[in-house]
Amino acid sequence: MKKKAVKIGQNSLCPCGSGKKYKNCCRNKKIEISIKEEYKRKYDINLKEPHQIEGIKKSGILLMSILNQIEKMIKPGLKTEDINTFVHEETIKAGAIPAPLNYRGFPKSVCISVNDVICHGIPGDRVLKDGDIVNVDITPILDGYYADASKTFFVGTPTEQGKKIVSVAAESLKRGIQTIAPGATLGDIGYAIQSYAESCGCSVVREFIGHGVGIDFHEQPQVFHFGTKGKGVCLVPSMVFTIEPMINLGKKELHVLEDRWTAVTDDGSLSAQFEQTLLVTEDGWESLTPYEL
Ligand code: MF3
Ligand code: CO
Ligand code: CO
């Protein structure tokens, strides 16, 4: 004999005993749980629990305190190795781990990318000089939680070309972030970035992309900085990912140096990047590594 399923009315008291109406209580939870399962199964995306979001946020606060101190240190004559030492020591002092160190063989605790270096520059003997632009990309692991962010700084007095590429890269990230809301798609983010950067006569690097982040360094989804409106995975609350457009003043093509990390522009033109770790909220977004753009 078949049993008849008991139907719970939308307005009846929730069977969990909360005293709330079912429609305002466990009916939503059931939907949230199924979206979480669906995103894991279909896309391998880890929608984050509230305690995980808190953990990533704390890691982001540490990251931003280190990045803000570096901003004040940047001047002609500073060695990139000195920035690495500072990031390493501040990270350890806070009880955290620098994620880049030994990540797939990366030899240092931070990525430092100067002028035509697009990303993954290895700190060393290079000395910053007046007019350089330098990206510093930091990822601490605090209590197991990863936050990932970077900024491109001017060294001394900026050149006209430096001012242009840094401004276009910052605005590209800003426009990408501003598209984030439940119901928007990853393609909307890529479109906003690509259409803006190209309208400025600049190009978008294709080989390196944003990524899910938080419980691992690089999680799903892949966040492209180019794309088509309405295409790609739909954003839902509790998604956490980076947006980190690398924008070149000249052509988009790149090559990787002998060290197997340093990515540079083929045409030698300047490249700039800004990155933040973003959370999709019920009504938009929150940066877990916030700074003004
Ligand atoms: N922080 C970079 C990113 O934004 C990744 C650097 S990987 C490393 O994804 F090994 F070079 F550190
Ligand atoms: Co990143
Ligand atoms: Co990064």
XYZ file of C-alpha atoms and ligand atoms in Angstrom:
307
model
C 0.000 0.000 0.000
C 1.273 3.481 -0.872
C 1.578 6.019 1.904
C 0.258 9.460 1.185
C 2.900 12.167 1.680
C 1.846 14.727 4.254
C 1.807 18.145 2.656
C 2.868 21.077 4.814
C 0.997 24.300 4.049
C 3.030 27.414 3.226
C 1.438 29.336 6.083
C 1.239 26.555 8.649
C 3.642 26.426 11.586
C 6.991 24.951 10.646
C 7.349 21.330 11.804
C 10.848 22.134 13.133
C 9.206 23.889 16.109
C 10.674 27.339 15.451
C 7.248 28.939 15.749
C 7.736 30.570 12.337
C 5.624 29.921 9.267
C 6.916 27.037 7.154
C 7.393 29.350 4.134
C 9.690 31.625 6.174
C 11.644 28.802 7.765
C 12.583 25.293 6.649
C 11.085 25.561 3.171
C 13.855 28.044 2.318
C 16.501 25.961 4.070
C 15.500 23.005 1.962
C 15.962 25.112 -1.174
C 19.349 26.402 0.066
C 20.566 22.893 0.767
C 19.518 21.683 -2.635
C 21.256 24.593 -4.407
C 24.409 23.838 -2.427
C 24.224 20.203 -3.506
C 23.407 21.112 -7.077
C 26.361 23.552 -7.354
C 28.713 20.945 -5.911
C 27.454 18.202 -8.201
C 27.101 20.196 -11.415
C 30.031 22.629 -11.137
C 32.154 21.410 -8.193
C 31.547 24.838 -6.617
C 31.691 24.973 -2.810
C 29.018 27.404 -1.614
C 30.378 28.607 1.713
C 28.817 28.135 5.167
C 28.539 31.233 7.397
C 31.443 30.083 9.615
C 33.626 29.598 6.525
C 32.774 33.089 5.287
C 33.803 34.463 8.699
C 37.121 32.592 8.424
C 37.849 33.925 4.906
C 36.940 37.428 6.076
C 39.493 37.235 8.926
C 42.137 36.037 6.488
C 41.188 39.002 4.267
C 41.617 41.463 7.142
C 45.143 40.145 7.727
C 45.868 40.318 3.989
C 44.703 43.925 3.719
C 46.677 45.020 6.757
C 49.857 43.611 5.147
C 49.043 45.072 1.704
C 48.307 48.518 3.184
C 51.666 48.520 4.996
C 53.449 47.548 1.778
C 51.775 50.441 -0.025
C 53.568 52.808 2.396
C 56.942 51.045 1.940
C 57.004 51.200 -1.869
C 59.669 53.616 -3.118
C 62.635 53.686 -5.503
C 65.520 51.592 -4.160
C 63.356 48.936 -2.447
C 64.290 45.356 -3.376
C 61.462 42.957 -4.259
C 63.135 40.451 -1.894
C 62.514 42.926 0.972
C 58.776 42.926 0.208
C 58.852 39.108 0.268
C 60.578 39.114 3.665
C 57.997 41.556 5.045
C 55.023 39.547 3.752
C 56.516 36.286 5.035
C 57.261 37.608 8.520
C 53.955 39.446 8.989
C 52.033 36.361 7.829
C 53.865 34.023 10.223
C 53.618 36.554 13.074
C 49.818 36.499 12.668
C 49.779 32.700 12.933
C 49.057 32.290 9.210
C 50.846 30.613 6.280
C 51.819 32.307 2.986
C 49.965 30.167 0.409
C 52.329 30.886 -2.529
C 55.409 29.415 -0.777
C 56.039 25.965 -2.339
C 52.679 26.092 -4.144
C 53.347 23.948 -7.225
C 57.022 24.741 -6.692
C 56.691 28.541 -6.388
C 59.796 29.505 -4.373
C 58.615 32.639 -2.483
C 55.823 33.891 -0.195
C 54.316 36.546 -2.479
C 54.083 37.313 -6.209
C 55.656 40.617 -7.252
C 55.185 41.680 -10.873
C 56.965 44.775 -12.238
C 56.142 46.694 -15.477
C 55.774 44.171 -18.356
C 55.468 41.255 -15.908
C 51.808 40.224 -16.038
C 51.755 37.985 -12.945
C 53.659 35.362 -10.911
C 56.829 37.473 -10.678
C 59.330 35.921 -8.272
C 60.792 38.290 -5.650
C 64.582 38.571 -5.742
C 67.380 41.044 -6.431
C 65.344 43.380 -8.639
C 65.390 46.924 -7.264
C 62.327 49.119 -7.813
C 63.054 52.320 -9.692
C 61.288 55.636 -10.217
C 58.391 55.282 -12.701
C 57.965 51.505 -12.296
C 54.573 49.941 -11.637
C 54.554 46.954 -9.279
C 51.816 44.462 -8.467
C 51.945 42.744 -5.076
C 49.686 39.654 -4.832
C 49.182 38.189 -1.352
C 47.386 35.025 -0.188
C 47.471 34.117 3.514
C 46.013 30.913 4.930
C 44.599 31.786 8.354
C 43.007 28.966 10.387
C 42.775 27.045 7.107
C 41.028 29.859 5.199
C 42.462 31.514 2.061
C 41.954 35.136 1.002
C 43.558 36.385 -2.223
C 44.094 40.007 -3.291
C 46.532 42.272 -5.090
C 47.101 45.887 -6.031
C 49.391 47.622 -8.516
C 51.397 50.504 -7.036
C 53.384 53.375 -8.548
C 57.034 53.600 -7.616
C 57.932 57.280 -7.179
C 56.553 59.491 -9.963
C 54.281 57.615 -12.394
C 54.746 57.827 -16.170
C 51.782 58.684 -18.442
C 51.688 55.054 -19.643
C 51.840 53.810 -16.050
C 48.961 56.066 -15.011
C 46.850 54.863 -17.919
C 47.290 51.104 -17.453
C 46.876 51.226 -13.669
C 43.714 53.286 -14.000
C 42.218 50.965 -16.663
C 43.051 47.821 -14.632
C 41.515 49.260 -11.443
C 38.364 50.375 -13.256
C 38.123 46.953 -14.941
C 38.012 45.209 -11.557
C 35.518 47.796 -10.275
C 33.173 47.209 -13.214
C 33.494 43.445 -12.846
C 32.614 43.641 -9.148
C 29.658 45.931 -9.768
C 27.936 43.300 -11.915
C 27.867 40.793 -9.021
C 24.387 39.914 -7.737
C 22.305 36.749 -7.440
C 20.915 36.034 -10.908
C 23.832 37.627 -12.773
C 26.232 35.220 -14.507
C 29.997 34.773 -14.710
C 29.741 35.872 -18.356
C 28.334 39.236 -17.212
C 31.510 39.817 -15.173
C 33.795 38.917 -18.082
C 31.808 41.062 -20.490
C 31.926 44.123 -18.222
C 35.712 43.843 -17.902
C 36.527 43.056 -21.524
C 34.229 45.681 -23.052
C 35.630 48.408 -20.794
C 39.326 47.511 -21.146
C 39.131 47.126 -24.929
C 37.185 50.392 -25.279
C 40.260 52.029 -23.700
C 42.516 50.456 -26.363
C 43.963 47.949 -23.880
C 43.870 44.137 -23.982
C 42.743 41.411 -21.571
C 45.081 38.519 -20.733
C 43.398 35.174 -21.436
C 45.743 32.616 -19.851
C 45.196 33.583 -16.203
C 41.769 33.915 -14.645
C 39.902 34.477 -11.384
C 38.820 31.509 -9.308
C 36.760 30.197 -6.431
C 38.727 30.595 -3.198
C 38.414 30.107 0.562
C 38.900 26.518 1.599
C 41.521 26.002 -1.093
C 43.787 28.353 -3.124
C 42.139 27.672 -6.477
C 38.611 26.261 -6.456
C 35.818 26.231 -9.009
C 34.453 28.255 -10.693
C 36.867 29.668 -13.249
C 36.215 33.406 -13.525
C 37.114 34.641 -16.998
C 37.869 38.323 -17.525
C 36.299 38.215 -20.977
C 32.999 36.788 -22.138
C 29.404 37.167 -23.166
C 26.536 38.672 -21.163
C 24.169 36.028 -19.795
C 26.551 33.114 -20.417
C 28.154 30.925 -17.762
C 27.227 29.842 -14.260
C 24.517 31.818 -12.468
C 25.725 33.605 -9.309
C 24.036 32.596 -6.043
C 24.504 33.816 -2.459
C 27.469 32.272 -0.562
C 29.642 31.917 -3.649
C 33.176 33.217 -2.969
C 35.582 33.883 -5.840
C 38.261 36.280 -7.012
C 38.162 38.714 -9.886
C 41.688 39.648 -10.938
C 41.900 41.109 -14.438
C 45.379 41.443 -15.956
C 45.239 44.275 -18.501
C 47.978 45.042 -21.027
C 48.679 48.443 -22.567
C 49.547 46.681 -25.843
C 48.705 43.211 -27.127
C 47.320 40.374 -25.015
C 49.924 37.747 -25.968
C 52.392 36.571 -23.348
C 55.199 34.153 -22.676
C 56.572 32.557 -19.538
C 60.261 32.991 -18.668
C 62.835 30.222 -18.098
C 62.005 30.229 -14.383
C 58.655 28.694 -15.472
C 56.610 31.269 -13.456
C 57.207 34.856 -14.597
C 54.627 35.754 -17.275
C 55.540 38.782 -19.414
C 53.901 40.593 -22.329
C 55.228 39.524 -25.746
C 55.394 43.128 -26.958
C 57.078 44.429 -23.788
C 54.133 46.721 -22.974
C 53.097 47.495 -19.392
C 50.604 45.205 -17.629
C 48.613 45.969 -14.466
C 46.342 43.915 -12.217
C 43.994 44.354 -9.281
C 42.401 41.440 -7.402
C 39.842 41.074 -4.616
C 38.056 38.128 -2.976
C 34.290 38.621 -3.382
C 31.247 37.110 -1.681
C 27.886 36.984 -3.442
C 25.242 38.218 -0.962
C 21.414 38.153 -1.023
C 21.322 41.593 -2.645
C 24.686 41.995 -4.342
C 28.253 41.508 -3.152
C 30.683 42.070 -0.321
C 34.461 42.251 -0.681
C 36.306 40.066 1.828
C 39.527 41.954 0.917
C 38.060 45.452 0.617
C 39.819 48.522 -0.744
C 38.744 51.530 -2.815
C 39.011 51.296 -6.601
N 47.800 34.755 -6.142
C 47.721 34.186 -7.457
C 46.259 34.217 -7.834
O 45.704 35.278 -7.755
C 48.252 32.809 -7.543
C 49.704 32.736 -7.345
S 50.219 31.123 -7.468
C 51.838 31.240 -6.999
O 45.606 33.274 -8.144
F 52.267 30.043 -6.861
F 52.486 31.918 -7.913
F 51.891 31.883 -5.853
Co 43.734 34.757 -7.333
Co 46.276 36.479 -6.132
